[in-house]
Short mmCIF file of C-alpha atoms in Angstrom, two decimals:
data_model
loop_
_atom_site.label_atom_id
_atom_site.label_comp_id
_atom_site.label_asym_id
_atom_site.label_seq_id
_atom_site.Cartn_x
_atom_site.Cartn_y
_atom_site.Cartn_z
CA MET A 243 30.30 165.94 137.42
CA VAL A 244 28.66 163.08 135.56
CA ASN A 245 28.17 163.73 131.86
CA PRO A 246 25.74 161.25 130.30
CA ILE A 247 24.78 161.02 126.67
CA LEU A 248 21.16 162.06 126.27
CA ALA A 249 19.06 160.67 123.44
CA ASP A 250 16.72 163.06 121.65
CA PRO A 251 14.05 160.36 121.06
CA LEU A 252 13.79 160.01 124.88
CA ARG A 253 13.39 163.73 125.53
CA GLY A 254 10.81 164.40 128.22
CA ILE A 255 11.91 161.46 130.38
CA ARG A 256 14.82 161.21 132.82
CA HIS A 257 17.57 159.05 131.39
CA GLY A 258 21.23 158.88 130.57
CA PHE A 259 23.83 156.71 128.88
CA PHE A 260 26.54 157.45 131.43
CA THR A 261 30.16 157.68 130.34
CA ARG A 262 33.31 157.29 132.47
CA GLU A 263 33.16 160.99 133.33
CA GLY A 264 32.40 162.18 136.85
CA GLY A 265 33.27 159.13 138.94
CA VAL A 266 35.67 158.37 141.79
CA SER A 267 37.08 154.99 140.72
CA GLU A 268 40.82 154.70 140.05
CA GLY A 269 43.28 152.62 138.06
CA ILE A 270 41.78 150.48 135.31
CA TYR A 271 38.33 151.50 136.58
CA ALA A 272 39.10 155.21 136.47
CA GLY A 273 35.86 157.15 136.32
CA LEU A 274 32.23 156.26 136.84
CA ASN A 275 32.35 152.48 137.22
CA GLY A 276 28.90 151.21 138.21
CA GLY A 277 29.72 147.50 138.17
CA GLN A 278 28.94 145.82 141.48
CA GLY A 279 30.38 142.64 140.01
CA SER A 280 33.73 144.23 139.19
CA HIS A 281 36.77 144.03 141.50
CA ASP A 282 36.71 147.77 142.09
CA THR A 283 36.28 148.91 145.69
CA ALA A 284 32.71 148.66 146.97
CA ARG A 285 32.94 152.21 148.31
CA ALA A 286 33.87 153.66 144.92
CA VAL A 287 31.14 151.77 143.08
CA ALA A 288 28.55 152.82 145.66
CA GLU A 289 29.55 156.47 145.33
CA ASN A 290 29.45 156.29 141.55
CA ARG A 291 25.97 154.79 141.63
CA ARG A 292 24.85 157.40 144.15
CA ARG A 293 25.96 160.14 141.76
CA ILE A 294 23.96 158.56 138.94
CA ALA A 295 20.85 158.29 141.13
CA THR A 296 21.27 161.91 142.20
CA TYR A 297 21.51 163.04 138.58
CA LEU A 298 18.25 161.19 137.84
CA ASP A 299 16.65 162.62 141.02
CA VAL A 300 15.77 159.23 142.51
CA ASP A 301 16.78 157.40 145.68
CA ASP A 302 17.17 153.96 144.12
CA LEU A 303 19.20 152.82 141.10
CA VAL A 304 18.07 149.25 140.40
CA SER A 305 20.23 146.83 138.45
CA LEU A 306 20.39 143.10 137.81
CA HIS A 307 22.74 140.15 138.00
CA GLN A 308 23.08 139.98 134.23
CA ILE A 309 23.45 136.52 132.67
CA HIS A 310 23.08 137.13 128.89
CA SER A 311 19.52 135.79 128.91
CA PRO A 312 16.08 136.78 127.60
CA GLU A 313 14.74 137.07 131.17
CA VAL A 314 12.78 140.21 132.10
CA VAL A 315 11.84 141.43 135.60
CA THR A 316 8.91 143.73 136.39
CA VAL A 317 10.07 146.21 139.03
CA SER A 318 7.69 147.76 141.57
CA GLY A 319 10.28 149.33 143.88
CA PRO A 320 13.75 148.87 145.39
CA MET A 321 15.04 145.29 145.39
CA ALA A 322 17.03 143.80 148.27
CA GLU A 323 18.79 141.37 145.91
CA ARG A 324 19.66 141.53 142.23
CA PRO A 325 17.59 138.99 140.25
CA LYS A 326 19.33 136.97 137.54
CA ALA A 327 17.92 138.58 134.39
CA ASP A 328 18.88 141.01 131.63
CA ALA A 329 15.97 143.41 131.36
CA MET A 330 13.56 145.33 133.56
CA VAL A 331 10.28 147.18 133.07
CA THR A 332 8.27 149.37 135.41
CA THR A 333 5.42 151.85 135.84
CA THR A 334 6.76 152.94 139.25
CA SER A 335 8.21 156.37 139.98
CA GLY A 336 11.11 156.84 142.36
CA VAL A 337 13.40 154.15 140.92
CA ALA A 338 15.82 154.19 138.02
CA LEU A 339 16.29 151.08 135.90
CA GLY A 340 20.01 150.67 135.25
CA THR A 341 21.68 148.29 132.85
CA LEU A 342 25.44 147.64 132.89
CA SER A 343 27.60 147.21 129.81
CA ALA A 344 31.14 147.28 128.47
CA ASP A 345 30.67 146.51 124.72
CA CYS A 346 27.24 144.84 124.90
CA GLY A 347 24.25 146.94 123.91
CA PRO A 348 22.42 148.94 126.59
CA VAL A 349 18.87 149.69 125.43
CA LEU A 350 16.50 152.14 127.13
CA PHE A 351 12.78 151.95 126.35
CA ALA A 352 9.87 154.30 126.99
CA ASP A 353 6.22 154.86 126.26
CA LEU A 354 5.81 158.20 127.96
CA GLU A 355 2.09 158.46 127.26
CA ALA A 356 1.44 155.10 128.92
CA GLY A 357 3.96 155.74 131.70
CA VAL A 358 5.97 152.58 131.05
CA ILE A 359 9.77 152.32 130.82
CA GLY A 360 12.31 149.56 130.38
CA ALA A 361 16.03 148.84 130.26
CA ALA A 362 17.80 145.87 128.67
CA HIS A 363 21.32 144.48 128.45
CA ALA A 364 21.70 143.04 124.96
CA GLY A 365 24.90 141.31 124.04
CA TRP A 366 24.91 139.07 121.00
CA LYS A 367 23.54 136.11 122.98
CA GLY A 368 20.73 138.01 124.68
CA ALA A 369 19.73 139.69 121.43
CA LEU A 370 19.77 136.38 119.56
CA THR A 371 17.69 134.60 122.19
CA GLY A 372 15.03 137.30 122.46
CA VAL A 373 15.70 139.71 125.32
CA LEU A 374 14.61 142.70 123.24
CA GLU A 375 11.33 141.18 122.14
CA ALA A 376 10.71 140.00 125.70
CA THR A 377 11.21 143.54 127.01
CA VAL A 378 8.77 144.97 124.48
CA GLY A 379 6.26 142.25 125.42
CA ALA A 380 6.62 142.97 129.14
CA MET A 381 6.07 146.68 128.52
CA GLU A 382 2.98 145.95 126.46
CA ALA A 383 1.64 143.85 129.32
CA LEU A 384 1.88 147.00 131.46
CA GLY A 385 -0.06 149.04 128.92
CA ALA A 386 2.61 150.33 126.52
CA ARG A 387 1.54 150.73 122.90
CA ARG A 388 4.02 153.10 121.21
CA ILE A 389 7.48 152.17 122.39
CA THR A 390 10.63 154.17 121.70
CA ALA A 391 13.93 152.32 122.13
CA VAL A 392 17.43 153.79 122.06
CA LEU A 393 20.60 151.72 121.87
CA GLY A 394 23.47 153.35 123.72
CA PRO A 395 27.26 153.04 123.41
CA CYS A 396 28.36 149.55 122.38
CA ILE A 397 31.02 147.90 120.26
CA SER A 398 30.80 148.78 116.57
CA GLN A 399 31.21 146.45 113.60
CA ALA A 400 34.69 147.79 112.81
CA SER A 401 35.91 146.65 116.24
CA TYR A 402 34.00 143.37 116.60
CA GLU A 403 35.96 140.55 114.99
CA VAL A 404 34.51 137.04 115.30
CA GLY A 405 35.31 133.55 114.09
CA PRO A 406 33.45 131.17 111.78
CA GLU A 407 31.75 129.32 114.65
CA PHE A 408 30.14 132.62 115.70
CA LEU A 409 28.82 133.17 112.18
CA ASP A 410 27.53 129.60 112.04
CA ARG A 411 25.43 130.08 115.16
CA PHE A 412 23.62 133.01 113.58
CA MET A 413 23.21 131.36 110.19
CA ASP A 414 21.76 128.26 111.84
CA GLU A 415 19.13 130.51 113.42
CA ASP A 416 18.33 132.45 110.24
CA PRO A 417 20.38 132.59 107.00
CA GLY A 418 19.19 136.17 106.59
CA TYR A 419 21.40 137.17 109.49
CA GLY A 420 24.34 137.02 107.12
CA GLU A 421 23.68 140.68 106.35
CA PHE A 422 25.12 141.59 109.75
CA PHE A 423 28.55 140.15 108.92
CA ALA A 424 31.30 141.64 106.79
CA GLY A 425 34.48 139.97 105.60
CA GLY A 426 37.60 140.27 107.70
CA GLN A 427 41.08 138.78 107.51
CA GLY A 428 41.32 135.08 106.71
CA ASP A 429 38.32 133.26 108.12
CA ARG A 430 37.46 136.12 110.48
CA MET A 431 34.34 138.25 110.16
CA GLN A 432 33.20 141.62 111.50
CA PHE A 433 29.85 141.44 113.31
CA ASP A 434 27.43 144.39 113.30
CA LEU A 435 25.99 144.21 116.83
CA PRO A 436 24.27 147.63 116.64
CA GLY A 437 22.65 146.76 113.32
CA PHE A 438 21.46 143.40 114.67
CA ILE A 439 19.98 144.96 117.80
CA LEU A 440 18.19 147.67 115.83
CA SER A 441 16.76 145.06 113.45
CA ARG A 442 15.39 142.99 116.33
CA LEU A 443 13.92 146.06 118.03
CA ARG A 444 12.19 147.23 114.86
CA GLY A 445 10.93 143.72 114.21
CA ALA A 446 9.32 143.82 117.66
CA GLY A 447 7.51 147.04 116.74
CA ALA A 448 9.68 149.59 118.56
CA ASP A 449 10.81 152.90 117.08
CA ALA A 450 14.55 152.25 117.43
CA SER A 451 17.74 154.27 117.05
CA TRP A 452 21.41 154.17 118.15
CA THR A 453 23.47 156.94 119.74
CA GLY A 454 26.32 155.98 117.38
CA ASN A 455 29.07 155.60 120.01
CA CYS A 456 31.63 152.76 119.89
CA THR A 457 32.87 151.64 123.32
CA TYR A 458 36.03 149.96 122.00
CA ALA A 459 37.20 152.95 119.98
CA ASP A 460 36.92 155.61 122.71
CA PRO A 461 38.82 154.62 125.89
CA ALA A 462 38.61 158.12 127.34
CA ARG A 463 34.81 157.93 127.58
CA PHE A 464 33.88 154.24 127.68
CA TYR A 465 34.84 150.95 129.27
CA SER A 466 35.32 148.00 126.91
CA TYR A 467 35.60 144.32 127.80
CA ARG A 468 37.24 143.48 124.49
CA ARG A 469 39.75 146.32 124.76
CA ALA A 470 40.64 145.20 128.30
CA CYS A 471 41.25 141.67 126.99
CA HIS A 472 43.47 142.96 124.19
CA LEU A 473 45.47 144.98 126.74
CA SER A 474 45.71 141.96 129.09
CA GLU A 475 44.07 143.93 131.88
CA PRO A 476 42.71 141.85 134.79
CA ASP A 477 39.25 143.43 134.84
CA TYR A 478 37.21 146.27 133.39
CA GLY A 479 34.66 148.87 134.47
CA ARG A 480 30.98 148.83 133.62
CA LEU A 481 29.02 151.67 132.10
CA VAL A 482 25.58 152.45 133.49
CA SER A 483 22.64 153.32 131.25
CA ALA A 484 19.53 154.25 133.22
CA ILE A 485 16.00 155.56 132.86
CA SER A 486 13.40 156.73 135.37
CA LEU A 487 9.86 158.03 135.52
CA GLY A 488 11.09 160.63 138.01
CA PRO A 489 11.01 160.97 141.79
CA ALA A 490 8.34 159.23 143.85
CA GLN A 491 5.28 161.25 144.76
CA ARG A 492 5.67 162.75 148.21
#
């Protein structure tokens, strides 16, 4: 049985930050791998995604060909192909917006009163180039006014070591971003991705919070790209975080 993390700020709306629990994938993908771009078997991924859609009581789990961009797609129903983008918004029932991650930040958005939801994939590059602000803007264009945003499981600062060139890119953008870096060994730094994402969300006017889960530190529950690299594994699974306005009216 799937066992997603549910966020209290999103109570009243169907959603879940899905863990590895409850899936049929095996080997390095063991569990609920939802990554259509992984090298897992297509049958296993399809069954995992079906289980997620069933949990959310919808027929269609929509996801994107994620490219670490600020691009946002407005969804009005099932999509035959996956657009190249990193966020989605909708006012349509019957579909679930699903973002894939394995250390990057999955963010679910909702304005329940306005009937507008969104989902974004925010790694460091997408967050730096504006995917979160773009998602808020796209929701506002659909009528949202009071947006709640929850960041799901992602890599924590303690597990996210970066080099000086990474720090330089942020400092070139805004010297104030230095607050999201802590000293590491030698010239290495520890980057606070959750803190950076929350800051950008709040700056965009969203009421933002984090579930507090680190993907790298908990291999039993979460996939992690960085952990897979450190273990010299050939690939990694993808976690699904999804939100829906509920089943279509029949």
